[in-house]
Amino acid sequence: MQLTRRSLITSAGALALPTSSVFAQTKAEFTLKYANNLPATHPMNIRAREMAEAIRVETHGRVDLQIFPSNQLGSDTDMLSQVRSGGIEFFTLSGLILSTLVPSTSITGIGFAFKDYDTVWKALDGDLGAYVRREIGKANLVVMDKIWDNGFRHITSSTKPIQTADDLKGFKIRVPVSPLWTSMFKAFDSAPASINFSEVYSALQTKIVDGQENPLAIISTAKLNEVQKYCSLTNHMWDGFWFLANRRAWERLPEDIRTIMAKHINAAGVKERADVAGLNAGLQKDLAAAGMVFNQPQSESFRDRLRKAGFYAEWKGKYGDEAWSLLERFSGKLA
Ligand code: X2X
């Protein structure tokens, strides 16, 4: 048996000191919190743990980035105020929810705007993403260059498959806290309820709502299939997570540390994109094997309904011509 300091001390009945690694014994100079809303098993948190380790190693233990997954520090709404006040240093948030603070950030979630991932990354790593990041910067938050993937969203239900826009009439659906989401499902004549992700499982379980919409990687890692029977592959919008930092906390860090951190955060985001795309491709089979019933609606009836309800025209007016023409450069003509 290897005699460690821990076993020596505890067997002697004295103080048990944490001695897990050499680095852990040296107190980090910067202890920083990164919080998010997703389960620890989602690629976002798997890549984040890897990234925190890479940052620790490259800064020689000066930075200890602690990760708080699964809404441990509160709902998205709570965490957004914490990253603004400095209660947490880092936070990943959907651009659509961030729009409650910076209105234009929801533009990347306009219904049926991006036909595939290729177009998404061209837009988000290109001029549309740059525009949104400039707007976020004006709100006194720091945002990393690479947005992380959430995915193309699909509608799940405990009551019925959604095959056409008509099936959404009167449908009680949970949507994240964001004016764009509410507006979109109102255009479908649904009954949308704004609920933070931290409450979604229980809202579905207790039938406060009949359905919700999320990418397969979230349906699976958050086990929403336990409380939902049908999954309709609507692909009705794409969603991603901006990696945000509290400005004062970020600027307090020495420049060399900021450079190392940004490098690893952006690299982890790019790897997470590949993980999520891979998962979304294979998960339908796994979820079906677990009892979920899938159907493939035609997107045209949904788009048509949005156009006729004036959804695109209304949001074009809100974002303004500059932002809208940036979006249409990647989406093609929407309104
Ligand atoms: O709240 C949601 O549905 C989620 C997890 O997809 C977001 O963070 C937008």
mmCIF file of C-alpha atoms and ligand atoms in Angstrom:
data_model
loop_
_atom_site.group_PDB
_atom_site.id
_atom_site.type_symbol
_atom_site.label_atom_id
_atom_site.label_comp_id
_atom_site.label_asym_id
_atom_site.label_seq_id
_atom_site.Cartn_x
_atom_site.Cartn_y
_atom_site.Cartn_z
ATOM 1 C CA MET A 1 0.000 0.000 0.000
ATOM 2 C CA GLN A 2 1.203 3.438 -0.878
ATOM 3 C CA LEU A 3 1.522 5.610 2.160
ATOM 4 C CA THR A 4 0.027 9.038 1.392
ATOM 5 C CA ARG A 5 -0.036 12.045 3.613
ATOM 6 C CA ARG A 6 -3.783 11.661 3.910
ATOM 7 C CA SER A 7 -3.677 8.093 5.101
ATOM 8 C CA LEU A 8 -0.816 8.938 7.427
ATOM 9 C CA ILE A 9 -2.621 11.854 9.012
ATOM 10 C CA THR A 10 -6.070 10.316 9.182
ATOM 11 C CA SER A 11 -4.769 7.049 10.500
ATOM 12 C CA ALA A 12 -3.006 8.998 13.183
ATOM 13 C CA GLY A 13 -6.410 10.423 14.025
ATOM 14 C CA ALA A 14 -5.349 13.993 13.400
ATOM 15 C CA LEU A 15 -6.586 16.577 10.894
ATOM 16 C CA ALA A 16 -7.608 15.203 7.509
ATOM 17 C CA LEU A 17 -6.234 17.659 4.979
ATOM 18 C CA PRO A 18 -7.263 17.638 1.354
ATOM 19 C CA THR A 19 -4.196 16.356 -0.464
ATOM 20 C CA SER A 20 -5.594 15.318 -3.822
ATOM 21 C CA SER A 21 -2.866 16.926 -5.904
ATOM 22 C CA VAL A 22 0.197 19.068 -5.665
ATOM 23 C CA PHE A 23 -1.665 21.948 -7.313
ATOM 24 C CA ALA A 24 -4.602 21.688 -4.935
ATOM 25 C CA GLN A 25 -2.225 22.393 -2.075
ATOM 26 C CA THR A 26 -1.082 25.658 -3.616
ATOM 27 C CA LYS A 27 -3.898 28.105 -3.273
ATOM 28 C CA ALA A 28 -4.884 29.575 -6.614
ATOM 29 C CA GLU A 29 -4.362 33.292 -7.033
ATOM 30 C CA PHE A 30 -7.693 33.651 -8.888
ATOM 31 C CA THR A 31 -10.699 31.560 -7.919
ATOM 32 C CA LEU A 32 -13.463 32.163 -10.471
ATOM 33 C CA LYS A 33 -16.983 30.823 -10.807
ATOM 34 C CA TYR A 34 -18.557 29.666 -14.063
ATOM 35 C CA ALA A 35 -22.269 28.817 -13.733
ATOM 36 C CA ASN A 36 -24.766 27.417 -16.228
ATOM 37 C CA ASN A 37 -28.197 25.834 -16.551
ATOM 38 C CA LEU A 38 -27.318 22.461 -18.097
ATOM 39 C CA PRO A 39 -26.837 18.996 -16.579
ATOM 40 C CA ALA A 40 -23.250 17.976 -15.758
ATOM 41 C CA THR A 41 -23.501 15.281 -18.453
ATOM 42 C CA HIS A 42 -24.194 17.737 -21.312
ATOM 43 C CA PRO A 43 -21.188 18.327 -23.649
ATOM 44 C CA MET A 44 -21.112 21.929 -22.466
ATOM 45 C CA ASN A 45 -20.121 20.859 -18.969
ATOM 46 C CA ILE A 46 -17.878 18.026 -20.114
ATOM 47 C CA ARG A 47 -15.872 20.443 -22.306
ATOM 48 C CA ALA A 48 -15.964 23.085 -19.556
ATOM 49 C CA ARG A 49 -14.328 20.723 -17.073
ATOM 50 C CA GLU A 50 -11.611 19.907 -19.609
ATOM 51 C CA MET A 51 -11.149 23.604 -20.290
ATOM 52 C CA ALA A 52 -10.860 24.473 -16.578
ATOM 53 C CA GLU A 53 -8.148 21.832 -16.237
ATOM 54 C CA ALA A 54 -6.273 23.151 -19.299
ATOM 55 C CA ILE A 55 -6.440 26.671 -17.832
ATOM 56 C CA ARG A 56 -5.161 25.458 -14.457
ATOM 57 C CA VAL A 57 -2.234 23.683 -16.084
ATOM 58 C CA GLU A 58 -1.263 26.499 -18.433
ATOM 59 C CA THR A 59 -1.468 29.119 -15.680
ATOM 60 C CA HIS A 60 0.573 26.862 -13.377
ATOM 61 C CA GLY A 61 -2.268 26.682 -10.891
ATOM 62 C CA ARG A 62 -2.843 30.437 -10.682
ATOM 63 C CA VAL A 63 -6.448 30.100 -11.914
ATOM 64 C CA ASP A 64 -9.034 27.845 -10.310
ATOM 65 C CA LEU A 65 -12.154 27.974 -12.508
ATOM 66 C CA GLN A 66 -14.968 26.359 -10.566
ATOM 67 C CA ILE A 67 -17.945 25.058 -12.499
ATOM 68 C CA PHE A 68 -21.515 25.150 -11.199
ATOM 69 C CA PRO A 69 -23.767 23.209 -13.612
ATOM 70 C CA SER A 70 -27.471 22.452 -13.437
ATOM 71 C CA ASN A 71 -28.737 25.758 -12.050
ATOM 72 C CA GLN A 72 -26.934 25.146 -8.756
ATOM 73 C CA LEU A 73 -26.569 28.913 -8.395
ATOM 74 C CA GLY A 74 -30.090 29.765 -9.547
ATOM 75 C CA SER A 75 -32.211 30.089 -12.675
ATOM 76 C CA ASP A 76 -30.997 31.795 -15.854
ATOM 77 C CA THR A 77 -32.725 34.966 -14.749
ATOM 78 C CA ASP A 78 -30.892 34.830 -11.387
ATOM 79 C CA MET A 79 -27.537 34.001 -12.961
ATOM 80 C CA LEU A 80 -27.858 36.863 -15.454
ATOM 81 C CA SER A 81 -28.126 39.323 -12.584
ATOM 82 C CA GLN A 82 -25.254 37.619 -10.768
ATOM 83 C CA VAL A 83 -22.888 37.873 -13.734
ATOM 84 C CA ARG A 84 -23.806 41.552 -14.045
ATOM 85 C CA SER A 85 -23.185 42.252 -10.362
ATOM 86 C CA GLY A 86 -20.041 40.108 -10.136
ATOM 87 C CA GLY A 87 -21.535 37.428 -7.897
ATOM 88 C CA ILE A 88 -20.377 34.979 -10.553
ATOM 89 C CA GLU A 89 -17.582 35.724 -13.003
ATOM 90 C CA PHE A 90 -18.681 33.584 -15.977
ATOM 91 C CA PHE A 91 -22.034 32.434 -17.324
ATOM 92 C CA THR A 92 -23.316 30.891 -20.555
ATOM 93 C CA LEU A 93 -26.683 32.128 -21.748
ATOM 94 C CA SER A 94 -28.875 31.755 -24.822
ATOM 95 C CA GLY A 95 -28.875 34.926 -26.907
ATOM 96 C CA LEU A 96 -32.659 34.812 -26.748
ATOM 97 C CA ILE A 97 -32.741 35.066 -22.966
ATOM 98 C CA LEU A 98 -29.935 37.621 -22.980
ATOM 99 C CA SER A 99 -32.283 39.746 -25.076
ATOM 100 C CA THR A 100 -34.144 40.635 -21.874
ATOM 101 C CA LEU A 101 -31.056 42.823 -21.270
ATOM 102 C CA VAL A 102 -29.706 43.413 -24.792
ATOM 103 C CA PRO A 103 -32.738 43.303 -27.140
ATOM 104 C CA SER A 104 -30.936 42.594 -30.418
ATOM 105 C CA THR A 105 -29.261 39.378 -29.199
ATOM 106 C CA SER A 106 -32.383 37.339 -29.928
ATOM 107 C CA ILE A 107 -32.007 37.895 -33.670
ATOM 108 C CA THR A 108 -30.135 34.597 -34.123
ATOM 109 C CA GLY A 109 -33.219 32.715 -32.900
ATOM 110 C CA ILE A 110 -35.681 33.943 -35.520
ATOM 111 C CA GLY A 111 -37.828 31.020 -36.650
ATOM 112 C CA PHE A 112 -36.427 28.938 -39.533
ATOM 113 C CA ALA A 113 -33.632 31.428 -40.214
ATOM 114 C CA PHE A 114 -30.770 28.948 -40.666
ATOM 115 C CA LYS A 115 -31.120 25.936 -42.901
ATOM 116 C CA ASP A 116 -28.162 23.998 -41.458
ATOM 117 C CA TYR A 117 -25.153 24.156 -39.122
ATOM 118 C CA ASP A 118 -22.880 25.296 -41.907
ATOM 119 C CA THR A 119 -24.935 28.462 -42.268
ATOM 120 C CA VAL A 120 -25.184 28.885 -38.487
ATOM 121 C CA TRP A 121 -21.411 28.962 -37.980
ATOM 122 C CA LYS A 122 -20.839 31.177 -41.028
ATOM 123 C CA ALA A 123 -23.269 33.688 -39.540
ATOM 124 C CA LEU A 124 -22.216 33.425 -35.905
ATOM 125 C CA ASP A 125 -18.463 33.369 -36.547
ATOM 126 C CA GLY A 126 -19.017 36.033 -39.201
ATOM 127 C CA ASP A 127 -20.675 39.432 -39.398
ATOM 128 C CA LEU A 128 -23.946 38.588 -37.644
ATOM 129 C CA GLY A 129 -22.130 37.205 -34.579
ATOM 130 C CA ALA A 130 -19.770 40.201 -34.568
ATOM 131 C CA TYR A 131 -22.763 42.554 -34.600
ATOM 132 C CA VAL A 132 -24.397 40.762 -31.651
ATOM 133 C CA ARG A 133 -21.125 40.713 -29.673
ATOM 134 C CA ARG A 134 -20.720 44.464 -30.164
ATOM 135 C CA GLU A 135 -24.223 44.975 -28.761
ATOM 136 C CA ILE A 136 -23.411 42.747 -25.748
ATOM 137 C CA GLY A 137 -20.209 44.733 -25.155
ATOM 138 C CA LYS A 138 -22.221 47.944 -24.943
ATOM 139 C CA ALA A 139 -24.190 46.417 -22.058
ATOM 140 C CA ASN A 140 -20.996 46.255 -20.014
ATOM 141 C CA LEU A 141 -20.539 42.495 -20.279
ATOM 142 C CA VAL A 142 -17.563 40.740 -21.837
ATOM 143 C CA VAL A 143 -18.391 38.046 -24.399
ATOM 144 C CA MET A 144 -16.047 35.414 -25.835
ATOM 145 C CA ASP A 145 -15.703 35.158 -29.624
ATOM 146 C CA LYS A 146 -17.086 31.649 -30.082
ATOM 147 C CA ILE A 147 -20.708 30.966 -29.281
ATOM 148 C CA TRP A 148 -21.377 27.451 -27.908
ATOM 149 C CA ASP A 149 -24.010 25.266 -29.499
ATOM 150 C CA ASN A 150 -27.380 24.490 -28.010
ATOM 151 C CA GLY A 151 -28.804 23.165 -31.275
ATOM 152 C CA PHE A 152 -31.828 23.108 -33.540
ATOM 153 C CA ARG A 153 -34.943 22.915 -31.414
ATOM 154 C CA HIS A 154 -37.790 20.415 -31.614
ATOM 155 C CA ILE A 155 -41.175 20.315 -29.911
ATOM 156 C CA THR A 156 -42.008 17.607 -27.387
ATOM 157 C CA SER A 157 -45.411 16.861 -25.912
ATOM 158 C CA SER A 158 -47.125 14.582 -23.429
ATOM 159 C CA THR A 159 -50.400 14.673 -25.336
ATOM 160 C CA LYS A 160 -49.952 14.475 -29.131
ATOM 161 C CA PRO A 161 -47.455 14.701 -31.956
ATOM 162 C CA ILE A 162 -47.232 18.108 -33.648
ATOM 163 C CA GLN A 163 -47.492 17.582 -37.393
ATOM 164 C CA THR A 164 -48.621 20.956 -38.753
ATOM 165 C CA ALA A 165 -48.995 24.503 -37.452
ATOM 166 C CA ASP A 166 -52.651 23.752 -36.691
ATOM 167 C CA ASP A 167 -51.576 21.285 -33.998
ATOM 168 C CA LEU A 168 -50.001 24.174 -32.086
ATOM 169 C CA LYS A 169 -53.327 26.000 -31.697
ATOM 170 C CA GLY A 170 -54.096 26.318 -27.993
ATOM 171 C CA PHE A 171 -51.119 24.066 -27.150
ATOM 172 C CA LYS A 172 -49.792 24.746 -23.643
ATOM 173 C CA ILE A 173 -46.067 24.997 -24.186
ATOM 174 C CA ARG A 174 -43.231 26.077 -21.951
ATOM 175 C CA VAL A 175 -40.882 28.603 -23.528
ATOM 176 C CA PRO A 176 -37.721 30.159 -22.032
ATOM 177 C CA VAL A 177 -38.019 33.657 -20.598
ATOM 178 C CA SER A 178 -37.684 35.727 -23.772
ATOM 179 C CA PRO A 179 -40.025 38.016 -25.741
ATOM 180 C CA LEU A 180 -39.048 36.372 -29.049
ATOM 181 C CA TRP A 181 -40.067 32.909 -27.890
ATOM 182 C CA THR A 182 -43.390 34.136 -26.552
ATOM 183 C CA SER A 183 -44.060 36.098 -29.734
ATOM 184 C CA MET A 184 -43.305 33.098 -31.950
ATOM 185 C CA PHE A 185 -45.665 30.736 -30.148
ATOM 186 C CA LYS A 186 -48.340 33.412 -29.945
ATOM 187 C CA ALA A 187 -48.058 33.674 -33.731
ATOM 188 C CA PHE A 188 -48.856 29.941 -33.782
ATOM 189 C CA ASP A 189 -51.871 30.661 -31.546
ATOM 190 C CA SER A 190 -50.376 28.493 -28.785
ATOM 191 C CA ALA A 191 -50.551 29.230 -25.070
ATOM 192 C CA PRO A 192 -46.852 29.838 -24.238
ATOM 193 C CA ALA A 193 -45.748 29.997 -20.581
ATOM 194 C CA SER A 194 -42.362 31.612 -19.772
ATOM 195 C CA ILE A 195 -40.550 29.282 -17.402
ATOM 196 C CA ASN A 196 -36.836 29.094 -16.561
ATOM 197 C CA PHE A 197 -35.118 25.830 -17.464
ATOM 198 C CA SER A 198 -34.585 25.030 -13.769
ATOM 199 C CA GLU A 199 -38.363 24.492 -13.482
ATOM 200 C CA VAL A 200 -39.026 22.699 -16.762
ATOM 201 C CA TYR A 201 -38.891 19.070 -15.654
ATOM 202 C CA SER A 202 -41.329 19.646 -12.816
ATOM 203 C CA ALA A 203 -43.611 21.869 -14.922
ATOM 204 C CA LEU A 204 -43.924 19.002 -17.411
ATOM 205 C CA GLN A 205 -44.278 16.375 -14.714
ATOM 206 C CA THR A 206 -47.074 18.218 -12.934
ATOM 207 C CA LYS A 207 -48.714 19.105 -16.296
ATOM 208 C CA ILE A 208 -48.576 22.841 -15.784
ATOM 209 C CA VAL A 209 -47.726 22.691 -19.487
ATOM 210 C CA ASP A 210 -48.164 19.891 -22.037
ATOM 211 C CA GLY A 211 -45.018 20.492 -24.010
ATOM 212 C CA GLN A 212 -41.707 22.257 -24.441
ATOM 213 C CA GLU A 213 -39.102 22.662 -27.164
ATOM 214 C CA ASN A 214 -35.364 21.909 -27.024
ATOM 215 C CA PRO A 215 -32.596 20.172 -28.976
ATOM 216 C CA LEU A 216 -32.196 16.417 -28.546
ATOM 217 C CA ALA A 217 -28.992 16.765 -26.490
ATOM 218 C CA ILE A 218 -30.983 18.619 -23.828
ATOM 219 C CA ILE A 219 -34.062 16.399 -24.032
ATOM 220 C CA SER A 220 -31.750 13.472 -23.378
ATOM 221 C CA THR A 221 -29.330 14.836 -20.746
ATOM 222 C CA ALA A 222 -32.138 16.526 -18.780
ATOM 223 C CA LYS A 223 -34.202 13.328 -19.140
ATOM 224 C CA LEU A 224 -37.231 15.220 -20.412
ATOM 225 C CA ASN A 225 -38.296 12.031 -22.218
ATOM 226 C CA GLU A 226 -39.304 10.695 -18.787
ATOM 227 C CA VAL A 227 -42.119 13.252 -18.736
ATOM 228 C CA GLN A 228 -42.767 13.674 -22.478
ATOM 229 C CA LYS A 229 -44.060 11.071 -24.921
ATOM 230 C CA TYR A 230 -43.795 12.665 -28.392
ATOM 231 C CA CYS A 231 -40.976 14.446 -30.146
ATOM 232 C CA SER A 232 -41.781 16.323 -33.344
ATOM 233 C CA LEU A 233 -38.675 17.198 -35.349
ATOM 234 C CA THR A 234 -39.735 20.737 -36.150
ATOM 235 C CA ASN A 235 -36.225 22.289 -36.340
ATOM 236 C CA HIS A 236 -38.082 25.535 -35.790
ATOM 237 C CA MET A 237 -35.083 27.570 -34.681
ATOM 238 C CA TRP A 238 -31.401 27.354 -33.818
ATOM 239 C CA ASP A 239 -30.102 28.391 -30.394
ATOM 240 C CA GLY A 240 -26.650 28.895 -28.889
ATOM 241 C CA PHE A 241 -24.979 30.017 -25.675
ATOM 242 C CA TRP A 242 -22.840 33.144 -25.444
ATOM 243 C CA PHE A 243 -19.950 32.735 -22.985
ATOM 244 C CA LEU A 244 -20.212 35.866 -20.837
ATOM 245 C CA ALA A 245 -17.929 37.403 -18.230
ATOM 246 C CA ASN A 246 -18.404 40.105 -15.650
ATOM 247 C CA ARG A 247 -16.427 43.047 -17.013
ATOM 248 C CA ARG A 248 -14.754 44.162 -13.778
ATOM 249 C CA ALA A 249 -13.730 40.610 -12.879
ATOM 250 C CA TRP A 250 -12.334 40.057 -16.377
ATOM 251 C CA GLU A 251 -10.387 43.305 -16.460
ATOM 252 C CA ARG A 252 -8.947 42.604 -13.026
ATOM 253 C CA LEU A 253 -7.163 39.545 -14.448
ATOM 254 C CA PRO A 254 -3.626 40.064 -15.772
ATOM 255 C CA GLU A 255 -3.477 40.175 -19.558
ATOM 256 C CA ASP A 256 -1.512 36.933 -19.909
ATOM 257 C CA ILE A 257 -4.187 35.100 -17.934
ATOM 258 C CA ARG A 258 -6.984 36.621 -19.980
ATOM 259 C CA THR A 259 -5.244 35.458 -23.147
ATOM 260 C CA ILE A 260 -4.856 31.899 -21.856
ATOM 261 C CA MET A 261 -8.437 31.763 -20.616
ATOM 262 C CA ALA A 262 -10.010 33.145 -23.791
ATOM 263 C CA LYS A 263 -7.986 30.690 -25.866
ATOM 264 C CA HIS A 264 -9.178 27.671 -23.881
ATOM 265 C CA ILE A 265 -12.779 28.855 -23.546
ATOM 266 C CA ASN A 266 -13.109 29.435 -27.307
ATOM 267 C CA ALA A 267 -11.399 26.134 -28.121
ATOM 268 C CA ALA A 268 -13.722 24.274 -25.762
ATOM 269 C CA GLY A 269 -16.716 25.953 -27.409
ATOM 270 C CA VAL A 270 -15.631 24.761 -30.834
ATOM 271 C CA LYS A 271 -15.205 21.206 -29.531
ATOM 272 C CA GLU A 272 -18.592 21.383 -27.834
ATOM 273 C CA ARG A 273 -20.192 22.301 -31.175
ATOM 274 C CA ALA A 274 -18.876 19.085 -32.696
ATOM 275 C CA ASP A 275 -20.013 17.048 -29.674
ATOM 276 C CA VAL A 276 -23.557 18.411 -29.826
ATOM 277 C CA ALA A 277 -23.858 17.890 -33.591
ATOM 278 C CA GLY A 278 -22.667 14.319 -33.136
ATOM 279 C CA LEU A 279 -25.075 13.687 -30.268
ATOM 280 C CA ASN A 280 -28.050 15.202 -32.071
ATOM 281 C CA ALA A 281 -27.370 12.901 -35.017
ATOM 282 C CA GLY A 282 -27.467 9.722 -32.920
ATOM 283 C CA LEU A 283 -29.867 10.540 -30.108
ATOM 284 C CA GLN A 284 -33.119 10.003 -31.974
ATOM 285 C CA LYS A 285 -32.423 6.277 -32.044
ATOM 286 C CA ASP A 286 -31.595 6.146 -28.316
ATOM 287 C CA LEU A 287 -34.628 8.181 -27.281
ATOM 288 C CA ALA A 288 -36.902 6.096 -29.519
ATOM 289 C CA ALA A 289 -35.514 2.941 -27.940
ATOM 290 C CA ALA A 290 -36.404 4.462 -24.559
ATOM 291 C CA GLY A 291 -40.020 4.864 -25.726
ATOM 292 C CA MET A 292 -40.199 8.328 -27.224
ATOM 293 C CA VAL A 293 -42.354 8.567 -30.366
ATOM 294 C CA PHE A 294 -40.885 10.660 -33.201
ATOM 295 C CA ASN A 295 -42.514 12.301 -36.197
ATOM 296 C CA GLN A 296 -41.160 14.502 -38.996
ATOM 297 C CA PRO A 297 -43.406 17.498 -39.733
ATOM 298 C CA GLN A 298 -43.111 19.564 -42.908
ATOM 299 C CA SER A 299 -41.646 22.930 -41.964
ATOM 300 C CA GLU A 300 -43.579 24.843 -44.659
ATOM 301 C CA SER A 301 -46.865 25.004 -42.713
ATOM 302 C CA PHE A 302 -45.054 26.515 -39.715
ATOM 303 C CA ARG A 303 -43.191 29.120 -41.753
ATOM 304 C CA ASP A 304 -46.313 30.029 -43.592
ATOM 305 C CA ARG A 305 -48.170 30.597 -40.354
ATOM 306 C CA LEU A 306 -45.392 32.838 -39.050
ATOM 307 C CA ARG A 307 -45.383 34.879 -42.255
ATOM 308 C CA LYS A 308 -49.166 35.257 -42.261
ATOM 309 C CA ALA A 309 -49.233 36.240 -38.588
ATOM 310 C CA GLY A 310 -46.796 39.061 -39.393
ATOM 311 C CA PHE A 311 -44.080 37.579 -37.176
ATOM 312 C CA TYR A 312 -41.173 38.346 -39.500
ATOM 313 C CA ALA A 313 -42.382 41.837 -40.337
ATOM 314 C CA GLU A 314 -42.846 42.666 -36.662
ATOM 315 C CA TRP A 315 -39.339 41.542 -35.661
ATOM 316 C CA LYS A 316 -37.708 43.175 -38.661
ATOM 317 C CA GLY A 317 -39.200 46.418 -37.377
ATOM 318 C CA LYS A 318 -37.852 45.811 -33.875
ATOM 319 C CA TYR A 319 -34.285 44.921 -34.875
ATOM 320 C CA GLY A 320 -34.056 47.557 -37.571
ATOM 321 C CA ASP A 321 -32.861 47.369 -41.157
ATOM 322 C CA GLU A 322 -29.125 47.074 -40.444
ATOM 323 C CA ALA A 323 -29.428 44.007 -38.214
ATOM 324 C CA TRP A 324 -32.155 42.429 -40.339
ATOM 325 C CA SER A 325 -30.170 42.679 -43.555
ATOM 326 C CA LEU A 326 -27.198 41.096 -41.751
ATOM 327 C CA LEU A 327 -29.455 38.194 -40.781
ATOM 328 C CA GLU A 328 -30.901 37.852 -44.279
ATOM 329 C CA ARG A 329 -27.426 37.659 -45.711
ATOM 330 C CA PHE A 330 -27.286 34.202 -44.138
ATOM 331 C CA SER A 331 -30.941 33.203 -43.994
ATOM 332 C CA GLY A 332 -32.130 34.440 -47.347
ATOM 333 C CA LYS A 333 -35.210 36.661 -47.586
ATOM 334 C CA LEU A 334 -37.484 36.243 -44.537
ATOM 335 C CA ALA A 335 -39.767 39.256 -44.626
HETATM 336 O O1 X2X B 1 -34.059 26.930 -21.328
HETATM 337 C C1 X2X B 1 -33.885 26.186 -22.283
HETATM 338 O O2 X2X B 1 -34.786 25.593 -22.874
HETATM 339 C C2 X2X B 1 -32.472 25.974 -22.785
HETATM 340 C C3 X2X B 1 -31.762 25.022 -21.868
HETATM 341 O O3 X2X B 1 -32.500 25.435 -24.073
HETATM 342 C C4 X2X B 1 -31.810 27.287 -22.824
HETATM 343 O O4 X2X B 1 -30.912 27.562 -22.095
HETATM 344 C C5 X2X B 1 -32.333 28.265 -23.799
#
